[in-house]
PDB file of C-alpha atoms in Angstrom:
ATOM      1  CA  MET A 197      86.132 214.026 204.750  1.00 54.00           C
ATOM      2  CA  GLY A 198      88.999 213.106 202.603  1.00 82.00           C
ATOM      3  CA  GLN A 199      92.457 213.380 203.611  1.00 96.00           C
ATOM      4  CA  LYS A 200      93.676 216.496 201.114  1.00 98.00           C
ATOM      5  CA  LEU A 201      97.228 218.127 200.718  1.00 98.00           C
ATOM      6  CA  LEU A 202      98.525 220.872 198.811  1.00 98.00           C
ATOM      7  CA  VAL A 203     102.165 220.794 197.185  1.00 98.00           C
ATOM      8  CA  VAL A 204     103.846 224.181 196.831  1.00 98.00           C
ATOM      9  CA  ASP A 205     107.253 224.387 194.695  1.00 96.00           C
ATOM     10  CA  ASP A 206     108.023 226.175 191.521  1.00 95.00           C
ATOM     11  CA  GLN A 207     109.750 223.105 190.074  1.00 95.00           C
ATOM     12  CA  ILE A 208     107.039 221.111 188.213  1.00 97.00           C
ATOM     13  CA  GLY A 209     108.825 217.833 188.485  1.00 96.00           C
ATOM     14  CA  ILE A 210     108.753 218.192 192.159  1.00 95.00           C
ATOM     15  CA  ARG A 211     105.174 218.931 192.192  1.00 96.00           C
ATOM     16  CA  LEU A 212     104.400 215.991 189.831  1.00 97.00           C
ATOM     17  CA  LEU A 213     106.097 213.536 191.631  1.00 97.00           C
ATOM     18  CA  LEU A 214     104.607 214.247 194.978  1.00 98.00           C
ATOM     19  CA  LYS A 215     101.236 214.624 193.419  1.00 98.00           C
ATOM     20  CA  GLU A 216     101.710 211.251 191.563  1.00 98.00           C
ATOM     21  CA  VAL A 217     102.922 209.426 194.627  1.00 98.00           C
ATOM     22  CA  LEU A 218     100.682 210.942 197.186  1.00 98.00           C
ATOM     23  CA  GLU A 219      97.637 210.049 194.876  1.00 98.00           C
ATOM     24  CA  LYS A 220      98.441 206.532 194.907  1.00 98.00           C
ATOM     25  CA  ASP A 221      98.533 206.310 198.510  1.00 97.00           C
ATOM     26  CA  GLY A 222      94.859 207.933 198.699  1.00 97.00           C
ATOM     27  CA  TYR A 223      95.301 211.471 199.400  1.00 98.00           C
ATOM     28  CA  GLU A 224      93.658 214.054 197.591  1.00 98.00           C
ATOM     29  CA  THR A 225      96.429 216.469 196.023  1.00 98.00           C
ATOM     30  CA  PHE A 226      96.617 219.839 195.018  1.00 98.00           C
ATOM     31  CA  GLU A 227      99.240 221.940 193.372  1.00 97.00           C
ATOM     32  CA  ALA A 228     100.281 225.338 193.294  1.00 98.00           C
ATOM     33  CA  SER A 229     103.713 226.846 191.700  1.00 97.00           C
ATOM     34  CA  ASN A 230     103.776 230.247 193.401  1.00 97.00           C
ATOM     35  CA  GLY A 231     102.627 231.732 196.720  1.00 96.00           C
ATOM     36  CA  GLN A 232      99.465 233.851 195.320  1.00 96.00           C
ATOM     37  CA  ALA A 233      98.150 230.423 193.924  1.00 97.00           C
ATOM     38  CA  ALA A 234      99.151 228.360 197.138  1.00 98.00           C
ATOM     39  CA  LEU A 235      97.313 231.171 199.248  1.00 97.00           C
ATOM     40  CA  ASP A 236      94.126 230.880 197.003  1.00 97.00           C
ATOM     41  CA  MET A 237      94.048 226.986 196.803  1.00 97.00           C
ATOM     42  CA  ILE A 238      94.589 226.989 200.788  1.00 97.00           C
ATOM     43  CA  GLN A 239      91.549 229.274 201.032  1.00 96.00           C
ATOM     44  CA  SER A 240      89.187 227.153 198.581  1.00 97.00           C
ATOM     45  CA  GLU A 241      90.370 223.753 199.161  1.00 96.00           C
ATOM     46  CA  LYS A 242      91.499 223.775 202.859  1.00 96.00           C
ATOM     47  CA  PRO A 243      93.996 221.330 202.811  1.00 98.00           C
ATOM     48  CA  ASP A 244      94.925 219.298 205.853  1.00 98.00           C
ATOM     49  CA  LEU A 245      98.624 219.629 205.369  1.00 98.00           C
ATOM     50  CA  VAL A 246     100.639 221.654 203.145  1.00 98.00           C
ATOM     51  CA  LEU A 247     104.202 220.689 201.631  1.00 98.00           C
ATOM     52  CA  LEU A 248     105.487 223.736 201.097  1.00 97.00           C
ATOM     53  CA  ASP A 249     109.103 224.742 199.385  1.00 94.00           C
ATOM     54  CA  MET A 250     111.358 227.319 201.065  1.00 92.00           C
ATOM     55  CA  LYS A 251     112.718 229.128 197.846  1.00 89.00           C
ATOM     56  CA  ILE A 252     110.245 230.203 195.485  1.00 92.00           C
ATOM     57  CA  PRO A 253     110.338 233.122 193.090  1.00 88.00           C
ATOM     58  CA  GLY A 254     108.513 236.021 194.499  1.00 90.00           C
ATOM     59  CA  MET A 255     106.807 235.240 197.611  1.00 93.00           C
ATOM     60  CA  ASP A 256     108.905 232.746 199.437  1.00 93.00           C
ATOM     61  CA  GLY A 257     108.000 229.758 201.852  1.00 94.00           C
ATOM     62  CA  ILE A 258     108.533 231.928 204.955  1.00 94.00           C
ATOM     63  CA  GLU A 259     106.441 234.741 203.411  1.00 96.00           C
ATOM     64  CA  ILE A 260     103.796 232.238 202.461  1.00 96.00           C
ATOM     65  CA  LEU A 261     103.820 230.704 206.164  1.00 96.00           C
ATOM     66  CA  ARG A 262     103.677 234.231 207.455  1.00 96.00           C
ATOM     67  CA  GLU A 263     100.682 235.386 205.502  1.00 96.00           C
ATOM     68  CA  MET A 264      98.955 231.947 206.675  1.00 97.00           C
ATOM     69  CA  ARG A 265      99.414 232.961 210.161  1.00 96.00           C
ATOM     70  CA  ALA A 266      98.125 236.108 209.765  1.00 96.00           C
ATOM     71  CA  ARG A 267      95.303 235.045 208.229  1.00 96.00           C
ATOM     72  CA  SER A 268      94.889 232.713 211.128  1.00 95.00           C
ATOM     73  CA  ILE A 269      95.123 229.638 208.784  1.00 94.00           C
ATOM     74  CA  PRO A 270      96.252 226.572 211.158  1.00 92.00           C
ATOM     75  CA  THR A 271      96.808 224.556 208.466  1.00 96.00           C
ATOM     76  CA  GLU A 272      99.994 221.906 209.185  1.00 96.00           C
ATOM     77  CA  VAL A 273     103.083 222.750 207.126  1.00 97.00           C
ATOM     78  CA  PHE A 274     105.827 220.757 206.201  1.00 97.00           C
ATOM     79  CA  MET A 275     108.738 222.531 204.620  1.00 95.00           C
ATOM     80  CA  MET A 276     111.240 221.317 201.790  1.00 93.00           C
ATOM     81  CA  THR A 277     114.493 223.029 200.898  1.00 87.00           C
ATOM     82  CA  ALA A 278     117.255 222.559 198.924  1.00 78.00           C
ATOM     83  CA  TYR A 279     119.532 224.638 201.083  1.00 67.00           C
ATOM     84  CA  GLY A 280     120.941 224.204 204.449  1.00 67.00           C
ATOM     85  CA  GLU A 281     119.802 227.820 205.696  1.00 72.00           C
ATOM     86  CA  MET A 282     119.151 227.131 209.496  1.00 74.00           C
ATOM     87  CA  GLU A 283     118.136 230.527 210.415  1.00 81.00           C
ATOM     88  CA  LEU A 284     115.230 230.183 207.707  1.00 84.00           C
ATOM     89  CA  MET A 285     114.309 226.755 208.906  1.00 85.00           C
ATOM     90  CA  ARG A 286     114.230 227.855 212.733  1.00 88.00           C
ATOM     91  CA  GLU A 287     112.169 230.642 211.727  1.00 90.00           C
ATOM     92  CA  ALA A 288     109.490 228.153 209.578  1.00 92.00           C
ATOM     93  CA  ALA A 289     109.573 226.290 213.047  1.00 93.00           C
ATOM     94  CA  ASP A 290     108.885 229.417 214.824  1.00 94.00           C
ATOM     95  CA  LEU A 291     105.775 229.988 212.838  1.00 94.00           C
ATOM     96  CA  GLY A 292     104.412 226.150 213.347  1.00 94.00           C
ATOM     97  CA  ALA A 293     106.296 224.479 210.396  1.00 94.00           C
ATOM     98  CA  SER A 294     106.195 220.777 211.921  1.00 92.00           C
ATOM     99  CA  GLN A 295     108.603 219.244 209.918  1.00 93.00           C
ATOM    100  CA  GLN A 296     111.346 219.929 207.449  1.00 91.00           C
ATOM    101  CA  PHE A 297     112.913 217.731 204.420  1.00 91.00           C
ATOM    102  CA  SER A 298     115.839 218.773 202.683  1.00 86.00           C
ATOM    103  CA  LYS A 299     116.257 218.306 198.773  1.00 85.00           C
ATOM    104  CA  PRO A 300     116.637 216.082 197.434  1.00 87.00           C
ATOM    105  CA  PHE A 301     114.595 214.346 199.700  1.00 88.00           C
ATOM    106  CA  ASP A 302     113.740 210.733 199.863  1.00 93.00           C
ATOM    107  CA  ILE A 303     110.281 210.142 198.679  1.00 96.00           C
ATOM    108  CA  ASP A 304     109.849 207.092 201.163  1.00 96.00           C
ATOM    109  CA  ILE A 305     110.224 209.614 203.984  1.00 96.00           C
ATOM    110  CA  VAL A 306     107.881 212.182 202.510  1.00 97.00           C
ATOM    111  CA  ARG A 307     105.424 209.297 202.428  1.00 98.00           C
ATOM    112  CA  GLN A 308     105.726 207.874 205.877  1.00 98.00           C
ATOM    113  CA  SER A 309     105.895 211.611 207.359  1.00 98.00           C
ATOM    114  CA  VAL A 310     102.415 212.431 205.333  1.00 98.00           C
ATOM    115  CA  ARG A 311     100.689 209.028 206.379  1.00 97.00           C
ATOM    116  CA  ARG A 312     101.803 209.479 210.114  1.00 97.00           C
ATOM    117  CA  PHE A 313     100.431 213.074 209.898  1.00 97.00           C
ATOM    118  CA  PHE A 314      97.169 211.663 208.765  1.00 97.00           C
ATOM    119  CA  GLU A 315      96.991 208.871 211.393  1.00 96.00           C
ATOM    120  CA  GLU A 316      97.688 211.083 214.328  1.00 94.00           C
ATOM    121  CA  LYS A 317      94.795 213.540 213.058  1.00 91.00           C
ATOM    122  CA  ALA A 318      92.480 210.514 212.791  1.00 92.00           C
ATOM    123  CA  LYS A 319      93.039 209.807 216.278  1.00 89.00           C
ATOM    124  CA  LEU A 320      91.987 213.195 217.558  1.00 83.00           C
TER     125      LEU A 320
END
């Protein structure tokens, strides 16, 4: 089975950058620009990992994460945010987001974290 991940961000530039870099690293990468598209993609593609932006118009990252957990979707989530909102980050962690990146993020740190995630998953 391939290593699949979903990038959820309303900013097309960030989605395209992450998709391009992560596909070069060998991951099957999907993208969504809003909450409903993200939830649909999670159901249909069953990614191993979701890179989820905190601030998305409409359904924000916390609401998407909450909905995933309400549907008993155990997919691993890494949060991305341009905001230093500690309360939201704490809530995301409580909902199971295992990693958080502040924008602008270092793409190499994101790549390392994704690679580490899949290496650990392969050991299970």
